[in-house]
Amino acid sequence: MAVPVTVAKVGWGTEPISLVEWKGSEGDRVQQAGTVLVITTGKIESEVEAAASGYLHIVVPAGEKAEIGSTVGMIAESPEELATLQKEAPPRPAATTGAAAAPVSAAPAPAPTGAPAATETGRTLISPVARKMAEENRIDITTVTGTGPGGRIVREDIEKAIAARASGKAAAPGPAATFQGKKVKSALPLRGMRGAIAENMQRSLATSAQLTLMGEIDAAELVKLRETLVSQESRLGVRVTYTDIFVFVVARLLHDHPLVNSSIAGSEIKLWEDVNIGVAVALEDGLIVPVVRDADKKSVVEISQTVKTLADKARTGKLVPDDVAGGTFTITNLGALGGGYRFETVIINPPESAILGTGGISDRVVARGGQVVIRPVLTYYFTYDHRVITGSVAASFIGALTRVIENPYLLIDWQKAAL
Amino acid sequence: MTGVAVIGGGPAGYVVAIRAAQLGAKVTLIEEKRVGGVCLNCGCLPTKFLLHSVGLYHEIQTGAQYGIDAPGASLDFAALMAGKQRTVAKLVAGVEGLLEANGVTVRRGRARLVSPTQIEVSSGEAKETIPADRVILATGARAVRLPVPGAGSPAVLDYEGLLSLDHVPKSAVIVGGGVVGVEMATVLNRLGCKVTIIEMLPHILPAQDAEVVAVLDSALRRDGVDVFCRARVERIGEDPAGKVVTFTLADQAKEVKAEIVAVCVGQQPNAEGLGLEPLGVTVEKGRVRVNERLETGVPLVYAAGDVTGGMMRAHVAFAHGKAAAENAMGGGSAVDLETVPQCIYTAPEVASVGLTEEAAVAGGFAVSVGRFPFAANAMADVLGESRGLVKIVTETKYNRILGVHIVGPLASALIAEAVLAMKMELTPAEIAATVHAHPTLSEALWEASLDITGEAIHYVSRRRRARG
C-alpha cells in the first residue's frame, strides 16, 4: 500500500505551507525516514520525512502552497503501484505563485531536481509532448527557454536540453554561463529562508521610516558582571553570554518604554504587554531570529538556556514556526561575530518598531574626570521607526540602557533604573 | 525603397510579390505566361473542378438510395471544360487583381540573371535589363519526361495535355500512380474512360501510408481502373488502333493499348536558363539549393517553391514565398515543413500529415497506431461513403504524434485538425479529451485517438479483441 506524504501541522500556525523542494523527482526511490520534502512557513524551513521506503509520486509540485494536513505526495511500494498512482493523479507541473523562483543548478546537473518553479504568469507554456519528454528525462522546464509561439516550450527545446545535458553542459546557466554579459559562477535559488530574508528586509525598508541612533557605552562594569557570571557557570548551570545579558536588560527596560515595544497595525500603534525578544542567529547560509518569549519574566539564566536551545534548533533546522513567531523587539549582537569598534544601520524586523544592534567591546581611549584613560567600550546602534518613536523617546530608551549597562547594579531595582 | 524582382508568378512568386509589397518593397514580377502558375492554370485548381464535376455526376447517378432518380442526367464534356476554363480565368484574374492592388508591376517575358542585381528580361526579340536590390527565384517546375523510347512523342500527354482534352477518350494509360496520376485516373474513369495505371513502385501514391493506399487501390480497381504496380514501362509505341505501352511486370513483358497515353511521373524544377551557376547559385540535381531561410548562398538572391525541389505543393510554395519575402526585406522567417499536409482528391479522398507508419518504423521509432474505420462512423454512413479509415501513428515513449493518415470522405478537410494537433505537439490524449460534434466525420479522428489505448467507443479494436 502506498503511504501519503503529508504536510504536518507544525506549531500553532494555520497558514498554508509552501512546498520549497522535493528531495527527489517523480518516480525516484526514497528511503524511510529520509527527508523527502522541504516546506516553509515563509519564516522557517522544515523537513518532511518519508513514512516508508518506496517510489515517490508528487501530487503537489514544489512552489505551490498546501493546507496543513493535506496530502502532497505518495510513496508507492512498487513501480506498478506508482504507475497506477500516476494514472489516477498525473504528476502536475509547477504552477502558481510563491516565493519560489526558477531554480538554477549551480553545477553540471546529472539530473536536475524535479522542482520546477513558478513562472511570473503562473503558467508554463509547454506543449504536451515537450512536457512528457521533460518529465521522462527529468528536465526542469523552468530552466528551459521556449522557442515556440509566445515562448511556448516545444519538443525541440527539450531535445536541446537533453542533448546539452548529455554533452555535460547543464541546460541552465552553468559554471561557464554568462548573464547580462558577466560570467556566472553559481546561482542560489531565492526561496525558502533566503527568499524570506530578502522579502522581509525589502519590505521593512520600503514600508517604515527607519533611522539609526548610534553611540558607545562604557562597558567596564558589564565586563565585570559577565566575568562574574561566567565564573559561576557551574553554579548557574549555563555560561551566560553578553547577548543573554542584553536580552535580560532590554526586556526590563521595554516595560517603561512602551513605544519601543510596539507595532503599527492598521491605523493604530499596538503597545505590547508581552515582551518577546527576537535574537538574531547567524547560520551558514542565512539568518534566523528565534524569539525568547516573556523575556521580561525570565531570569538571566532562563534567558540563557532559552537562547541556547533556540540557537541550537536554528542551526540544526529544527525550529518550529512558533519559535520564530510573536517577537516584539529584536536584538542582534554583532559583537558575537567578533566585531570591534564599529557601527551599522541594522534593519527592523517587521512589524516590530525597533531593533538594537550591539557591536564588540573594545578598549578605547576616552576622557574620564578630565583624564585620558583607556576603557572597554561597547558600541550600539538602535534603529527605530520614526512613525512610532520620536527622537526623544529613542534618546530616553538609550539613556536608560546606557545607565544600566554602565551600572548594572541598578538592576536590583530596574524599574527605577529605567526612568 | 527596396526593389524586389520576382521571377515567376506561380503560388510562390505571387505570394513573394504581395508579401514584399506589404513590407514596403517596390516589386516587379516577371512571368513568361500567365500568373498563377501550374497550380491555377493547369494543376490543382482545374483538376479539382473536373473532380468536383465527375463527383457530382456520380452522386446523381447513384442517388437512388436518397430517392433521387434523374434518368436524363448526362455530362456535357465540352461544357465541363468550358466551365473549368471560366473558373481558371476568374482565379487568374483574381491574382492579377491582387498584384495590381498591391502595386506590383507585372512584366511579360523570360528572365535571366546578369548579376545578383540585374535581370535581363526578354520578350520575343526585345531585351531589357532591369535593376533589383533583391531577387527571388520562383520559376516552378514542369512535368518530367519518361526516359524511354517513344515517350518524347508529342502524342504522349502530360498533365497539361490531359486538362486540355477535347473529348473523353475511350481508354487511357496513365504512367505514374502519383497524385496527378490517380486524380486524373479518377476523372477519366468517372467520365467513362477505361483507365490503366502503371506504377513502378510497390504501390500507387508511393509517398503515402501503405494501409491507406490499399483502400484507394481497391476502390479504384472496384471502379474499373486497372492498376499495375512494380511495373516498368519499356517503351511507348503506336499502332493503327492507338497507343501501345510496353512494360515489364514480374519479369514478364506486357503491353496495354489505349486511345491516349499520359505520363505523370513527377515534376522537374525549372532551374535552367536563368544564368544561376555563373553567379554562384548552387543547382543540385536540377533544383536550386536553399537553406531554411530560402537563401541561395548568393547574397540578395533567394528561391522559393518548386524550383527548390523537395515537397512540390502549392501550400509549401505559399509558405516559402511568404518567408522568402520577409527575409529579403530583412526579417528572419524560416519554414517548418514537418507538418505540411498533403491532400489527394480521389474517391475516396486521401490526406496525410507527417510520417507514414513505414517511415516511422524505419526512422527507429517504437510505434503505436490508432485506427478508426469510417464504416463505424455514423456520418459516413449517411453520406454513403464509408470506405476508409483514420490512422494515427505515434511513438510510444512520449506519445508524440508522428503522422496522421486519412482515406475516406472529405479527408482533405479532416486533416486540418491533425495538422494543428501535430504543429501544437498535442498527444492523442488531448484529441481524445476534446469533444467532437456528433454526427460528424471528425469523430473518426477522435475515435482513432482513443484507439491508441484500445479505448475507441464505436469500434472494437484488434488490440482489445486480441486481449480477450
PDB file of C-alpha atoms in Angstrom, chain B residues 151-374:
ATOM      1  CA  ALA B 151       7.904   8.957 -74.611  1.00  0.00           C
ATOM      2  CA  GLY B 152       9.108  12.069 -76.386  1.00  0.00           C
ATOM      3  CA  SER B 153       6.355  11.902 -78.969  1.00  0.00           C
ATOM      4  CA  PRO B 154       4.021  14.904 -78.938  1.00  0.00           C
ATOM      5  CA  ALA B 155       1.149  12.440 -78.806  1.00  0.00           C
ATOM      6  CA  VAL B 156       2.217  11.401 -75.309  1.00  0.00           C
ATOM      7  CA  LEU B 157       0.445  13.767 -72.943  1.00  0.00           C
ATOM      8  CA  ASP B 158       1.413  15.274 -69.637  1.00  0.00           C
ATOM      9  CA  TYR B 159      -0.967  16.841 -67.064  1.00  0.00           C
ATOM     10  CA  GLU B 160      -1.351  19.901 -69.227  1.00  0.00           C
ATOM     11  CA  GLY B 161      -2.440  17.773 -72.154  1.00  0.00           C
ATOM     12  CA  LEU B 162      -4.861  15.815 -70.007  1.00  0.00           C
ATOM     13  CA  LEU B 163      -6.501  19.055 -68.900  1.00  0.00           C
ATOM     14  CA  SER B 164      -6.949  20.216 -72.467  1.00  0.00           C
ATOM     15  CA  LEU B 165      -8.617  17.132 -73.965  1.00  0.00           C
ATOM     16  CA  ASP B 166     -11.376  17.965 -76.433  1.00  0.00           C
ATOM     17  CA  HIS B 167     -13.264  14.741 -75.922  1.00  0.00           C
ATOM     18  CA  VAL B 168     -13.435  11.867 -73.490  1.00  0.00           C
ATOM     19  CA  PRO B 169     -11.096   9.164 -74.743  1.00  0.00           C
ATOM     20  CA  LYS B 170     -12.378   5.622 -74.788  1.00  0.00           C
ATOM     21  CA  SER B 171      -9.298   4.394 -72.996  1.00  0.00           C
ATOM     22  CA  ALA B 172      -6.191   5.821 -71.369  1.00  0.00           C
ATOM     23  CA  VAL B 173      -2.913   4.603 -69.938  1.00  0.00           C
ATOM     24  CA  ILE B 174      -1.524   6.749 -67.185  1.00  0.00           C
ATOM     25  CA  VAL B 175       2.121   6.138 -66.470  1.00  0.00           C
ATOM     26  CA  GLY B 176       2.787   7.072 -62.867  1.00  0.00           C
ATOM     27  CA  GLY B 177       0.476   6.481 -59.924  1.00  0.00           C
ATOM     28  CA  GLY B 178       1.359   9.612 -58.025  1.00  0.00           C
ATOM     29  CA  VAL B 179      -1.017  12.389 -57.039  1.00  0.00           C
ATOM     30  CA  VAL B 180      -1.602  13.656 -60.579  1.00  0.00           C
ATOM     31  CA  GLY B 181      -1.894  10.134 -61.969  1.00  0.00           C
ATOM     32  CA  VAL B 182      -4.548   8.925 -59.531  1.00  0.00           C
ATOM     33  CA  GLU B 183      -6.539  12.163 -59.645  1.00  0.00           C
ATOM     34  CA  MET B 184      -6.652  12.158 -63.445  1.00  0.00           C
ATOM     35  CA  ALA B 185      -7.440   8.433 -63.402  1.00  0.00           C
ATOM     36  CA  THR B 186     -10.406   9.241 -61.167  1.00  0.00           C
ATOM     37  CA  VAL B 187     -11.645  11.953 -63.540  1.00  0.00           C
ATOM     38  CA  LEU B 188     -11.286   9.869 -66.683  1.00  0.00           C
ATOM     39  CA  ASN B 189     -12.725   6.737 -65.100  1.00  0.00           C
ATOM     40  CA  ARG B 190     -15.839   8.547 -63.982  1.00  0.00           C
ATOM     41  CA  LEU B 191     -16.182  10.065 -67.439  1.00  0.00           C
ATOM     42  CA  GLY B 192     -16.478   6.535 -68.774  1.00  0.00           C
ATOM     43  CA  CYS B 193     -12.910   6.063 -69.991  1.00  0.00           C
ATOM     44  CA  LYS B 194     -11.176   2.725 -69.399  1.00  0.00           C
ATOM     45  CA  VAL B 195      -8.095   3.680 -67.382  1.00  0.00           C
ATOM     46  CA  THR B 196      -4.902   1.744 -66.720  1.00  0.00           C
ATOM     47  CA  ILE B 197      -2.340   2.998 -64.196  1.00  0.00           C
ATOM     48  CA  ILE B 198       1.222   1.765 -64.465  1.00  0.00           C
ATOM     49  CA  GLU B 199       3.365   2.475 -61.412  1.00  0.00           C
ATOM     50  CA  MET B 200       6.990   1.485 -60.997  1.00  0.00           C
ATOM     51  CA  LEU B 201       7.000   1.430 -57.190  1.00  0.00           C
ATOM     52  CA  PRO B 202       5.312  -1.151 -54.938  1.00  0.00           C
ATOM     53  CA  HIS B 203       2.154   0.900 -54.589  1.00  0.00           C
ATOM     54  CA  ILE B 204       0.396   3.896 -56.053  1.00  0.00           C
ATOM     55  CA  LEU B 205       0.839   7.151 -54.121  1.00  0.00           C
ATOM     56  CA  PRO B 206       4.307   5.930 -53.077  1.00  0.00           C
ATOM     57  CA  ALA B 207       4.710   8.696 -50.505  1.00  0.00           C
ATOM     58  CA  GLN B 208       1.509   7.758 -48.666  1.00  0.00           C
ATOM     59  CA  ASP B 209       0.919   5.205 -45.962  1.00  0.00           C
ATOM     60  CA  ALA B 210       0.556   1.714 -47.451  1.00  0.00           C
ATOM     61  CA  GLU B 211      -2.522   0.842 -45.398  1.00  0.00           C
ATOM     62  CA  VAL B 212      -4.308   3.987 -46.556  1.00  0.00           C
ATOM     63  CA  VAL B 213      -3.260   3.486 -50.152  1.00  0.00           C
ATOM     64  CA  ALA B 214      -4.570  -0.077 -50.096  1.00  0.00           C
ATOM     65  CA  VAL B 215      -8.068   1.320 -49.527  1.00  0.00           C
ATOM     66  CA  LEU B 216      -7.785   3.659 -52.509  1.00  0.00           C
ATOM     67  CA  ASP B 217      -6.198   0.947 -54.628  1.00  0.00           C
ATOM     68  CA  SER B 218      -9.103  -1.420 -54.103  1.00  0.00           C
ATOM     69  CA  ALA B 219     -11.606   1.413 -54.621  1.00  0.00           C
ATOM     70  CA  LEU B 220     -10.015   2.256 -57.961  1.00  0.00           C
ATOM     71  CA  ARG B 221      -9.990  -1.384 -59.039  1.00  0.00           C
ATOM     72  CA  ARG B 222     -13.596  -1.863 -57.988  1.00  0.00           C
ATOM     73  CA  ASP B 223     -14.498   1.209 -60.027  1.00  0.00           C
ATOM     74  CA  GLY B 224     -12.877  -0.466 -63.027  1.00  0.00           C
ATOM     75  CA  VAL B 225      -9.393   1.015 -63.121  1.00  0.00           C
ATOM     76  CA  ASP B 226      -6.577  -1.414 -63.893  1.00  0.00           C
ATOM     77  CA  VAL B 227      -3.617  -0.838 -61.635  1.00  0.00           C
ATOM     78  CA  PHE B 228      -0.189  -2.355 -62.234  1.00  0.00           C
ATOM     79  CA  CYS B 229       2.467  -1.719 -59.618  1.00  0.00           C
ATOM     80  CA  ARG B 230       6.143  -2.707 -59.623  1.00  0.00           C
ATOM     81  CA  ALA B 231       5.775  -2.314 -63.382  1.00  0.00           C
ATOM     82  CA  ARG B 232       8.463  -0.692 -65.510  1.00  0.00           C
ATOM     83  CA  VAL B 233       7.462   0.996 -68.764  1.00  0.00           C
ATOM     84  CA  GLU B 234       9.867  -0.025 -71.522  1.00  0.00           C
ATOM     85  CA  ARG B 235       8.504   1.898 -74.489  1.00  0.00           C
ATOM     86  CA  ILE B 236       5.556   3.739 -75.846  1.00  0.00           C
ATOM     87  CA  GLY B 237       4.584   2.958 -79.387  1.00  0.00           C
ATOM     88  CA  GLU B 238       1.692   3.387 -81.726  1.00  0.00           C
ATOM     89  CA  ASP B 239      -0.399   1.132 -83.872  1.00  0.00           C
ATOM     90  CA  PRO B 240      -3.424   1.937 -86.011  1.00  0.00           C
ATOM     91  CA  ALA B 241      -5.767   1.399 -83.059  1.00  0.00           C
ATOM     92  CA  GLY B 242      -3.920   3.852 -80.825  1.00  0.00           C
ATOM     93  CA  LYS B 243      -1.037   3.850 -78.375  1.00  0.00           C
ATOM     94  CA  VAL B 244       0.743   0.773 -77.111  1.00  0.00           C
ATOM     95  CA  VAL B 245       2.571   0.850 -73.798  1.00  0.00           C
ATOM     96  CA  THR B 246       5.012  -1.982 -73.237  1.00  0.00           C
ATOM     97  CA  PHE B 247       6.030  -2.672 -69.659  1.00  0.00           C
ATOM     98  CA  THR B 248       7.692  -5.337 -67.541  1.00  0.00           C
ATOM     99  CA  LEU B 249       5.796  -6.872 -64.648  1.00  0.00           C
ATOM    100  CA  ALA B 250       7.427  -9.634 -62.609  1.00  0.00           C
ATOM    101  CA  ASP B 251       9.959 -10.157 -65.404  1.00  0.00           C
ATOM    102  CA  GLN B 252       7.141 -10.659 -67.898  1.00  0.00           C
ATOM    103  CA  ALA B 253       6.790  -8.309 -70.812  1.00  0.00           C
ATOM    104  CA  LYS B 254       3.255  -6.970 -71.052  1.00  0.00           C
ATOM    105  CA  GLU B 255       1.506  -4.444 -73.177  1.00  0.00           C
ATOM    106  CA  VAL B 256      -1.628  -2.394 -72.908  1.00  0.00           C
ATOM    107  CA  LYS B 257      -3.319  -0.498 -75.695  1.00  0.00           C
ATOM    108  CA  ALA B 258      -5.260   2.716 -75.290  1.00  0.00           C
ATOM    109  CA  GLU B 259      -6.510   5.727 -77.160  1.00  0.00           C
ATOM    110  CA  ILE B 260      -4.252   8.070 -75.176  1.00  0.00           C
ATOM    111  CA  VAL B 261      -1.140   7.797 -73.015  1.00  0.00           C
ATOM    112  CA  ALA B 262      -0.242  10.301 -70.353  1.00  0.00           C
ATOM    113  CA  VAL B 263       2.975  10.424 -68.372  1.00  0.00           C
ATOM    114  CA  CYS B 264       2.625  11.733 -64.826  1.00  0.00           C
ATOM    115  CA  VAL B 265       5.844  10.707 -63.165  1.00  0.00           C
ATOM    116  CA  GLY B 266       6.728  13.837 -61.291  1.00  0.00           C
ATOM    117  CA  GLN B 267       7.967  17.367 -61.594  1.00  0.00           C
ATOM    118  CA  GLN B 268      11.301  18.776 -62.650  1.00  0.00           C
ATOM    119  CA  PRO B 269      12.356  22.195 -61.252  1.00  0.00           C
ATOM    120  CA  ASN B 270      12.825  24.987 -63.787  1.00  0.00           C
ATOM    121  CA  ALA B 271      16.355  25.964 -62.831  1.00  0.00           C
ATOM    122  CA  GLU B 272      17.908  26.155 -66.305  1.00  0.00           C
ATOM    123  CA  GLY B 273      18.478  29.174 -68.463  1.00  0.00           C
ATOM    124  CA  LEU B 274      18.359  31.586 -65.565  1.00  0.00           C
ATOM    125  CA  GLY B 275      22.065  32.324 -65.503  1.00  0.00           C
ATOM    126  CA  LEU B 276      22.375  30.905 -61.998  1.00  0.00           C
ATOM    127  CA  GLU B 277      25.620  28.914 -61.993  1.00  0.00           C
ATOM    128  CA  PRO B 278      27.908  31.791 -63.096  1.00  0.00           C
ATOM    129  CA  LEU B 279      26.603  33.810 -60.122  1.00  0.00           C
ATOM    130  CA  GLY B 280      27.434  31.025 -57.716  1.00  0.00           C
ATOM    131  CA  VAL B 281      23.916  29.784 -57.033  1.00  0.00           C
ATOM    132  CA  THR B 282      24.123  26.060 -56.329  1.00  0.00           C
ATOM    133  CA  VAL B 283      21.929  23.936 -58.591  1.00  0.00           C
ATOM    134  CA  GLU B 284      21.844  20.342 -57.377  1.00  0.00           C
ATOM    135  CA  LYS B 285      20.011  17.584 -59.234  1.00  0.00           C
ATOM    136  CA  GLY B 286      18.289  20.293 -61.191  1.00  0.00           C
ATOM    137  CA  ARG B 287      16.998  22.206 -58.185  1.00  0.00           C
ATOM    138  CA  VAL B 288      18.167  25.416 -56.573  1.00  0.00           C
ATOM    139  CA  ARG B 289      19.636  24.707 -53.180  1.00  0.00           C
ATOM    140  CA  VAL B 290      18.385  26.934 -50.363  1.00  0.00           C
ATOM    141  CA  ASN B 291      18.581  26.925 -46.596  1.00  0.00           C
ATOM    142  CA  GLU B 292      15.530  27.105 -44.311  1.00  0.00           C
ATOM    143  CA  ARG B 293      15.534  30.876 -44.771  1.00  0.00           C
ATOM    144  CA  LEU B 294      15.281  30.356 -48.550  1.00  0.00           C
ATOM    145  CA  GLU B 295      18.702  31.933 -49.109  1.00  0.00           C
ATOM    146  CA  THR B 296      20.632  30.573 -52.075  1.00  0.00           C
ATOM    147  CA  GLY B 297      24.031  31.351 -50.627  1.00  0.00           C
ATOM    148  CA  VAL B 298      24.468  34.240 -53.039  1.00  0.00           C
ATOM    149  CA  PRO B 299      23.699  37.415 -51.106  1.00  0.00           C
ATOM    150  CA  LEU B 300      20.417  39.090 -52.072  1.00  0.00           C
ATOM    151  CA  VAL B 301      19.255  36.089 -54.127  1.00  0.00           C
ATOM    152  CA  TYR B 302      16.501  33.870 -52.725  1.00  0.00           C
ATOM    153  CA  ALA B 303      14.481  30.989 -54.133  1.00  0.00           C
ATOM    154  CA  ALA B 304      11.018  29.726 -53.233  1.00  0.00           C
ATOM    155  CA  GLY B 305       8.601  26.996 -54.239  1.00  0.00           C
ATOM    156  CA  ASP B 306       9.005  24.097 -56.655  1.00  0.00           C
ATOM    157  CA  VAL B 307      12.289  25.404 -58.092  1.00  0.00           C
ATOM    158  CA  THR B 308      13.891  24.403 -54.779  1.00  0.00           C
ATOM    159  CA  GLY B 309      12.724  20.787 -55.206  1.00  0.00           C
ATOM    160  CA  GLY B 310      11.528  18.935 -52.150  1.00  0.00           C
ATOM    161  CA  MET B 311       7.846  18.876 -51.451  1.00  0.00           C
ATOM    162  CA  MET B 312       6.283  20.383 -54.564  1.00  0.00           C
ATOM    163  CA  ARG B 313       2.957  21.615 -53.271  1.00  0.00           C
ATOM    164  CA  ALA B 314       1.257  24.942 -53.739  1.00  0.00           C
ATOM    165  CA  HIS B 315       0.844  25.414 -49.980  1.00  0.00           C
ATOM    166  CA  VAL B 316       4.561  24.789 -49.472  1.00  0.00           C
ATOM    167  CA  ALA B 317       5.184  27.402 -52.159  1.00  0.00           C
ATOM    168  CA  PHE B 318       2.918  29.831 -50.283  1.00  0.00           C
ATOM    169  CA  ALA B 319       4.884  29.272 -47.067  1.00  0.00           C
ATOM    170  CA  HIS B 320       8.167  29.586 -48.957  1.00  0.00           C
ATOM    171  CA  GLY B 321       7.022  32.736 -50.714  1.00  0.00           C
ATOM    172  CA  LYS B 322       5.986  34.461 -47.519  1.00  0.00           C
ATOM    173  CA  ALA B 323       9.194  33.554 -45.705  1.00  0.00           C
ATOM    174  CA  ALA B 324      11.423  34.465 -48.669  1.00  0.00           C
ATOM    175  CA  ALA B 325       9.781  37.885 -48.986  1.00  0.00           C
ATOM    176  CA  GLU B 326      10.127  38.538 -45.261  1.00  0.00           C
ATOM    177  CA  ASN B 327      13.769  37.520 -45.250  1.00  0.00           C
ATOM    178  CA  ALA B 328      14.515  39.549 -48.364  1.00  0.00           C
ATOM    179  CA  MET B 329      13.036  42.521 -46.530  1.00  0.00           C
ATOM    180  CA  GLY B 330      15.288  41.977 -43.532  1.00  0.00           C
ATOM    181  CA  GLY B 331      13.194  39.568 -41.467  1.00  0.00           C
ATOM    182  CA  GLY B 332      14.124  36.228 -40.002  1.00  0.00           C
ATOM    183  CA  SER B 333      11.484  33.772 -41.147  1.00  0.00           C
ATOM    184  CA  ALA B 334      12.014  30.070 -41.531  1.00  0.00           C
ATOM    185  CA  VAL B 335       9.656  27.466 -42.907  1.00  0.00           C
ATOM    186  CA  ASP B 336       8.665  24.384 -40.956  1.00  0.00           C
ATOM    187  CA  LEU B 337       7.783  21.592 -43.348  1.00  0.00           C
ATOM    188  CA  GLU B 338       7.318  18.872 -40.734  1.00  0.00           C
ATOM    189  CA  THR B 339       3.614  19.422 -40.527  1.00  0.00           C
ATOM    190  CA  VAL B 340       2.719  20.112 -44.151  1.00  0.00           C
ATOM    191  CA  PRO B 341      -0.460  18.282 -45.111  1.00  0.00           C
ATOM    192  CA  GLN B 342      -0.986  16.524 -48.418  1.00  0.00           C
ATOM    193  CA  CYS B 343      -4.410  16.103 -49.943  1.00  0.00           C
ATOM    194  CA  ILE B 344      -5.353  13.870 -52.840  1.00  0.00           C
ATOM    195  CA  TYR B 345      -8.854  14.343 -54.227  1.00  0.00           C
ATOM    196  CA  THR B 346      -9.645  10.811 -55.290  1.00  0.00           C
ATOM    197  CA  ALA B 347     -12.749   8.812 -54.432  1.00  0.00           C
ATOM    198  CA  PRO B 348     -12.383   8.340 -51.530  1.00  0.00           C
ATOM    199  CA  GLU B 349     -10.035  11.191 -50.741  1.00  0.00           C
ATOM    200  CA  VAL B 350      -6.618  10.696 -49.209  1.00  0.00           C
ATOM    201  CA  ALA B 351      -4.978  13.181 -46.866  1.00  0.00           C
ATOM    202  CA  SER B 352      -1.965  12.942 -44.627  1.00  0.00           C
ATOM    203  CA  VAL B 353       0.496  14.816 -42.476  1.00  0.00           C
ATOM    204  CA  GLY B 354       3.817  13.648 -41.078  1.00  0.00           C
ATOM    205  CA  LEU B 355       5.405  10.236 -41.231  1.00  0.00           C
ATOM    206  CA  THR B 356       3.819   7.089 -42.584  1.00  0.00           C
ATOM    207  CA  GLU B 357       3.916   4.047 -40.327  1.00  0.00           C
ATOM    208  CA  GLU B 358       6.650   2.534 -42.512  1.00  0.00           C
ATOM    209  CA  ALA B 359       8.747   5.701 -42.374  1.00  0.00           C
ATOM    210  CA  ALA B 360       8.284   5.957 -38.605  1.00  0.00           C
ATOM    211  CA  VAL B 361       9.469   2.391 -38.080  1.00  0.00           C
ATOM    212  CA  ALA B 362      12.345   2.945 -40.489  1.00  0.00           C
ATOM    213  CA  GLY B 363      13.190   6.077 -38.560  1.00  0.00           C
ATOM    214  CA  GLY B 364      13.792   3.989 -35.463  1.00  0.00           C
ATOM    215  CA  PHE B 365      10.689   4.937 -33.525  1.00  0.00           C
ATOM    216  CA  ALA B 366       8.796   2.496 -31.333  1.00  0.00           C
ATOM    217  CA  VAL B 367       5.426   2.980 -32.948  1.00  0.00           C
ATOM    218  CA  SER B 368       1.850   2.745 -31.709  1.00  0.00           C
ATOM    219  CA  VAL B 369      -1.029   3.033 -34.154  1.00  0.00           C
ATOM    220  CA  GLY B 370      -4.623   4.053 -33.543  1.00  0.00           C
ATOM    221  CA  ARG B 371      -7.212   3.402 -36.237  1.00  0.00           C
ATOM    222  CA  PHE B 372     -10.843   4.089 -36.784  1.00  0.00           C
ATOM    223  CA  PRO B 373     -12.774   2.897 -39.837  1.00  0.00           C
ATOM    224  CA  PHE B 374     -15.340   5.190 -41.431  1.00  0.00           C
TER     225      PHE B 374
END
